[in-house]
Short mmCIF file of C-alpha atoms in Angstrom, two decimals:
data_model
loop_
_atom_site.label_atom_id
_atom_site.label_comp_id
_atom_site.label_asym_id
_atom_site.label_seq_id
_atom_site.Cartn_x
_atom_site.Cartn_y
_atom_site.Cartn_z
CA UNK A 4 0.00 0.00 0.00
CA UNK A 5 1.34 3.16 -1.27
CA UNK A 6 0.35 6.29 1.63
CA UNK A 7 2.02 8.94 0.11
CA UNK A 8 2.25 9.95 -3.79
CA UNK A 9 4.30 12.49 -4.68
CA UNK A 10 4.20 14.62 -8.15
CA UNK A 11 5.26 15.32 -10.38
CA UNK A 12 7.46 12.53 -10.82
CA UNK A 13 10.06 13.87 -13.19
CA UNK A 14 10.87 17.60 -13.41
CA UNK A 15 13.40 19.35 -15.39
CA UNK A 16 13.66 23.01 -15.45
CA UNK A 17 16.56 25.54 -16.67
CA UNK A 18 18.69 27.21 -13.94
CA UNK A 19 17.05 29.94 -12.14
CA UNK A 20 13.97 28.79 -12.34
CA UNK A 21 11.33 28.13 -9.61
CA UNK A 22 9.91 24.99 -8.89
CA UNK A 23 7.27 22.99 -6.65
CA UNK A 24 7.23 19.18 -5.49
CA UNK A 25 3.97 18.01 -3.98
CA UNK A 26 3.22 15.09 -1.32
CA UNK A 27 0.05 13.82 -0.79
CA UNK A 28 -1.83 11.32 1.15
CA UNK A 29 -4.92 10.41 2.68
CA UNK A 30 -3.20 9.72 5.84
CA UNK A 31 -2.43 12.19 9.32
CA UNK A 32 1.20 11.60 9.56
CA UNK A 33 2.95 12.74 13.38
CA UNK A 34 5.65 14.44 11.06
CA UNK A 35 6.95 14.25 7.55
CA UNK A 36 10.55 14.27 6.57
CA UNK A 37 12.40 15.44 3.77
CA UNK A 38 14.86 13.25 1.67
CA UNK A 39 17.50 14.02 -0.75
CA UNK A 40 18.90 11.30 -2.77
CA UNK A 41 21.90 11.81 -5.25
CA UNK A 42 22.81 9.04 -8.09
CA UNK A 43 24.82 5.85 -6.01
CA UNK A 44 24.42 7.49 -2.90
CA UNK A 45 21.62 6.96 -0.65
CA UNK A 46 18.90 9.54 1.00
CA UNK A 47 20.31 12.45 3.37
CA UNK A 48 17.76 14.25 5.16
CA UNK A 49 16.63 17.85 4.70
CA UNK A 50 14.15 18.53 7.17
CA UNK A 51 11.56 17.01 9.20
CA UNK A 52 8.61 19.19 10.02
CA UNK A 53 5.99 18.10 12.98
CA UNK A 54 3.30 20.65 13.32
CA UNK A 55 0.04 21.34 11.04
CA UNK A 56 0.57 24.71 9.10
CA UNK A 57 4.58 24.33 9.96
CA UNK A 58 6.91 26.62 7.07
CA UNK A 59 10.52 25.33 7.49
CA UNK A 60 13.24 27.36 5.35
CA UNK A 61 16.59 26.02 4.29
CA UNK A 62 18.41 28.40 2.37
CA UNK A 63 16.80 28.46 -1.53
CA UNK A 64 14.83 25.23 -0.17
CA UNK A 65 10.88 25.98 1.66
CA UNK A 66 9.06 23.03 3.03
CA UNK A 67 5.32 22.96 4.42
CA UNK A 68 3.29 20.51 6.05
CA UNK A 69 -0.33 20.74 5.47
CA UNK A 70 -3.02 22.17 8.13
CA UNK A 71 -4.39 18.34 8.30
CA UNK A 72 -1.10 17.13 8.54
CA UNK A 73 -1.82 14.82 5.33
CA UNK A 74 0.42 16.69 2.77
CA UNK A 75 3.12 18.61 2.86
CA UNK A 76 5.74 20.70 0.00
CA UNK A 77 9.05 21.75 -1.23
CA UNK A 78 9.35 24.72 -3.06
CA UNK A 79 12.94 25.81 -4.37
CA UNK A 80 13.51 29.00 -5.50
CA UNK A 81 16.43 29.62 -8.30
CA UNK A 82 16.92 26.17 -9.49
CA UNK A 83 20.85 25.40 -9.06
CA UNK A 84 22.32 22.50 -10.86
CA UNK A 85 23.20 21.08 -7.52
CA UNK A 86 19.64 20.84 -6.10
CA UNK A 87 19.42 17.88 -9.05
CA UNK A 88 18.87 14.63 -7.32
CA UNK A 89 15.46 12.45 -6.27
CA UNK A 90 13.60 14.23 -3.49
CA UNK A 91 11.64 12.14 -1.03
CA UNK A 92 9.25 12.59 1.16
CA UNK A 93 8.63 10.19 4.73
CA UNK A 94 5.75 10.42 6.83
CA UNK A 95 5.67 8.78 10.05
CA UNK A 96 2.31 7.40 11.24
CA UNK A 97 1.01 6.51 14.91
CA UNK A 98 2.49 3.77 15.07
CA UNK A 99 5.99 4.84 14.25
CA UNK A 100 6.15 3.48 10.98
CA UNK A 101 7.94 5.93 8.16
CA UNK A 102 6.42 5.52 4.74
CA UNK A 103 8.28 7.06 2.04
CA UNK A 104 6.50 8.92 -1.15
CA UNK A 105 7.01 7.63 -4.92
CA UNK A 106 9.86 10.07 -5.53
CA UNK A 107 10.09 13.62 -7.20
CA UNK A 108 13.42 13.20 -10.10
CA UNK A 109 14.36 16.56 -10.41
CA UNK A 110 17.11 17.68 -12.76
CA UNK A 111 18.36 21.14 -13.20
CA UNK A 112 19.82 22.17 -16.75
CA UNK A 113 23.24 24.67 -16.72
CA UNK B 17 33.64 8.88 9.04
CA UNK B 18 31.97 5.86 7.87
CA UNK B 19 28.52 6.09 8.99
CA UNK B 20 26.42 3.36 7.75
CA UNK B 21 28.27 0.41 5.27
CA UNK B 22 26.70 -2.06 3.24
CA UNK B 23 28.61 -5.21 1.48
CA UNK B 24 28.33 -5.52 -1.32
CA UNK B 25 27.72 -3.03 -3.71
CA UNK B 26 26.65 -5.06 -6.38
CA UNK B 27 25.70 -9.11 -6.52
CA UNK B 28 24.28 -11.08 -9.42
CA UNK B 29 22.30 -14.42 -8.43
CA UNK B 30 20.97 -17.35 -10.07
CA UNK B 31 16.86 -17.99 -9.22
CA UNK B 32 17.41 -20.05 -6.23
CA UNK B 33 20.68 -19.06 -5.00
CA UNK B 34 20.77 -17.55 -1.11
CA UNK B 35 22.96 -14.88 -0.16
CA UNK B 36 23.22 -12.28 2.64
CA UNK B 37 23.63 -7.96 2.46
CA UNK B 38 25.91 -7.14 5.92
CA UNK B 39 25.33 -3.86 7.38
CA UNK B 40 27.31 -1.90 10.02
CA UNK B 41 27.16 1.31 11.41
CA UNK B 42 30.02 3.30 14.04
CA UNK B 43 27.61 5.96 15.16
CA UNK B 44 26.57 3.69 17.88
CA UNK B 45 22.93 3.94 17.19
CA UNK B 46 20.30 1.74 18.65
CA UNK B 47 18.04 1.49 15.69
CA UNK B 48 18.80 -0.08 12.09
CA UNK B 49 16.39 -0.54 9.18
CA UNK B 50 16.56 -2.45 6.02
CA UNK B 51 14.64 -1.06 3.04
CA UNK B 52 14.31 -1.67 -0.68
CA UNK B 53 14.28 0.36 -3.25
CA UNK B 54 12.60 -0.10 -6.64
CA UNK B 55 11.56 2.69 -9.51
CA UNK B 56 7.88 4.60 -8.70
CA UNK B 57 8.12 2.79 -5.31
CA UNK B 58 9.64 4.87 -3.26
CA UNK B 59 11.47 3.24 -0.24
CA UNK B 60 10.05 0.52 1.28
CA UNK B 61 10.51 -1.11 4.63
CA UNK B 62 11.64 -4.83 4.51
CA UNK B 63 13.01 -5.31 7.92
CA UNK B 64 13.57 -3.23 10.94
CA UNK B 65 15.37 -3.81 14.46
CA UNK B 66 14.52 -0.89 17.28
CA UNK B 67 17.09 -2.03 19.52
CA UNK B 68 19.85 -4.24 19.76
CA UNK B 69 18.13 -8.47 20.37
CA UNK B 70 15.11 -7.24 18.34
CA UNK B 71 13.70 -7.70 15.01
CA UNK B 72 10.15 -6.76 13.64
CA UNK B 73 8.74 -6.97 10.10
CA UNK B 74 7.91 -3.94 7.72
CA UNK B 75 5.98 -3.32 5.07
CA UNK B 76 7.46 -6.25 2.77
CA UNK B 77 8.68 -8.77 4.52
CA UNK B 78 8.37 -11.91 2.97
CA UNK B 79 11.29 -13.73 1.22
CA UNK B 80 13.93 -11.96 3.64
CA UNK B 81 15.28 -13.00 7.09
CA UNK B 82 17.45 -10.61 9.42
CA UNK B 83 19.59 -10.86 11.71
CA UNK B 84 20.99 -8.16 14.30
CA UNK B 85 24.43 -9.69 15.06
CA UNK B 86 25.21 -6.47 17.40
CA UNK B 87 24.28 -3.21 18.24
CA UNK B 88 26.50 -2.24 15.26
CA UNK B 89 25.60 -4.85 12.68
CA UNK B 90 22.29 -6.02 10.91
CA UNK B 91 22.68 -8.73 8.02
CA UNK B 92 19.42 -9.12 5.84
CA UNK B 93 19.65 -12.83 3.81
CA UNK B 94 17.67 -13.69 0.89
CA UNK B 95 17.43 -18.32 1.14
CA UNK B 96 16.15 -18.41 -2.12
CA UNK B 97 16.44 -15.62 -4.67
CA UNK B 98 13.52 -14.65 -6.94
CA UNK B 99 13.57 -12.52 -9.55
CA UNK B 100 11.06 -10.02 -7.73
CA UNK B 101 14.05 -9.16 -5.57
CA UNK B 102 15.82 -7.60 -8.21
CA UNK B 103 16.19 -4.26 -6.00
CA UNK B 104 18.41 -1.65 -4.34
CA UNK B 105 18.73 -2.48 -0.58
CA UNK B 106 19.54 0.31 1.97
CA UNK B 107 20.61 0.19 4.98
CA UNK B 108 19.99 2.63 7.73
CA UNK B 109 20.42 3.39 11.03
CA UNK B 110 18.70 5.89 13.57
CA UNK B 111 19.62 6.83 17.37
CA UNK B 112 16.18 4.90 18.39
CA UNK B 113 12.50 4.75 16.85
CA UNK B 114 11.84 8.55 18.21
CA UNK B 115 8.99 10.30 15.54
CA UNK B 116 11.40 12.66 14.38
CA UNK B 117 14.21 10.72 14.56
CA UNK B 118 16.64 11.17 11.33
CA UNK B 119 17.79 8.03 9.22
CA UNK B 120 21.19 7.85 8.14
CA UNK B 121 21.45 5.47 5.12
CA UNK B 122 24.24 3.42 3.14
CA UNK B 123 25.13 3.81 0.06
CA UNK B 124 23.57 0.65 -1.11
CA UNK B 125 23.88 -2.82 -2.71
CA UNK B 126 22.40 -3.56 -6.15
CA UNK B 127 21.41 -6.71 -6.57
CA UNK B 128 20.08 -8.63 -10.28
CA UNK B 129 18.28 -11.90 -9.57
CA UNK B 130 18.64 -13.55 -13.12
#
């Protein structure tokens, strides 16, 4: 059973652009974490937010969890060729199981 | 710093054939994970041990035991391969099963079950 769905799925913009990856679910989560995961390498965490409404910044990088805590985003602003990689997001339920999303592929052109 | 490290890297088996991914981490963490890692799927949890003398299943279990040899190592073994487990397996570790609690990961084995 897939909880969370993330779009779009692949996502290739030009440097300098802005962009937004969704995560969505049917499912309250406690919190929801955000994944980075370069080529060979595997996921390194971003952020984890916990409350409903909750805007975390990270340099270029915004994340939000939803006011239901069901859905959350990542917004980057001016695109770098470095922010390419697969972004992930991992909500953990009740019972302290993390489930991650599909995956958000996002490549960023020089 | 190491972190978390998975042998091997890459293994090719036969239908059949048994073989087992070893884990370790040096962060002395209490927590270790096994997940797998396939394309649209997103990471999902195969195994998981919340302290050191305990193992639980995840989310897709079957065709896998564990073992957590230490507080430092957790071996996942496959007794008979099957093609479905063509995969990337991960590794990860966490300080204990705390709702916010970060997951450091390996850098993974891939593994072709011919």
């Amino acid at each position: 059973t897939q909880l969370l769905e993330q779009s779009p799925q692949f996502l290739s913009i030009q440097e300098g652009e802005n962009l937004t990856v969704y995560c969505n679910s049917s499912s309250v989560f406690s919190s929801l974490q955000w994944y980075r995961q370069e080529p060979g390498e595997g996921p390194v965490l971003l952020v984890t937010v916990v409350t409903g409404g909750e805007v975390k910044k990270l340099k270029r990088l915004t994340f939000q969890f939803g006011d239901a805590r069901k859905d959350s985003s990542l917004h980057i602003t001016a695109a770098q060729p470095g922010d390419t990689g697969l972004y992930l997001c991992a909500g953990l339920t009740g019972a302290n199981n993390l489930f991650f999303g599909t995956g958000t592929r996002l490549t960023v052109i020089p | 710093n190491a972190g978390v490290t998975q042998t091997p890297k890459f293994q090719v088996l036969k239908t059949g054939q048994s073989m087992t991914l070893q884990c370790a981490q040096d962060m002395n963490h209490n927590s270790m994970y096994w997940y797998r890692q396939d394309p649209g799927m997103g990471l999902r949890l195969i195994y998981y041990s919340a302290s050191e003398g305990t193992t639980d299943k995840g989310e897709v279990p079957n065709g896998y035991n564990v073992s957590r040899l230490n507080k430092r190592e957790f071996s996942l073994r496959l007794e008979s391969a099957a093609p479905s487990q063509t995969s990337v397996y991960f590794c990860a570790s966490s300080v204990d099963l705390t709702p916010t609690g970060e997951l450091f990961f390996g850098e993974g084995s891939r593994l072709t079950v011919l």
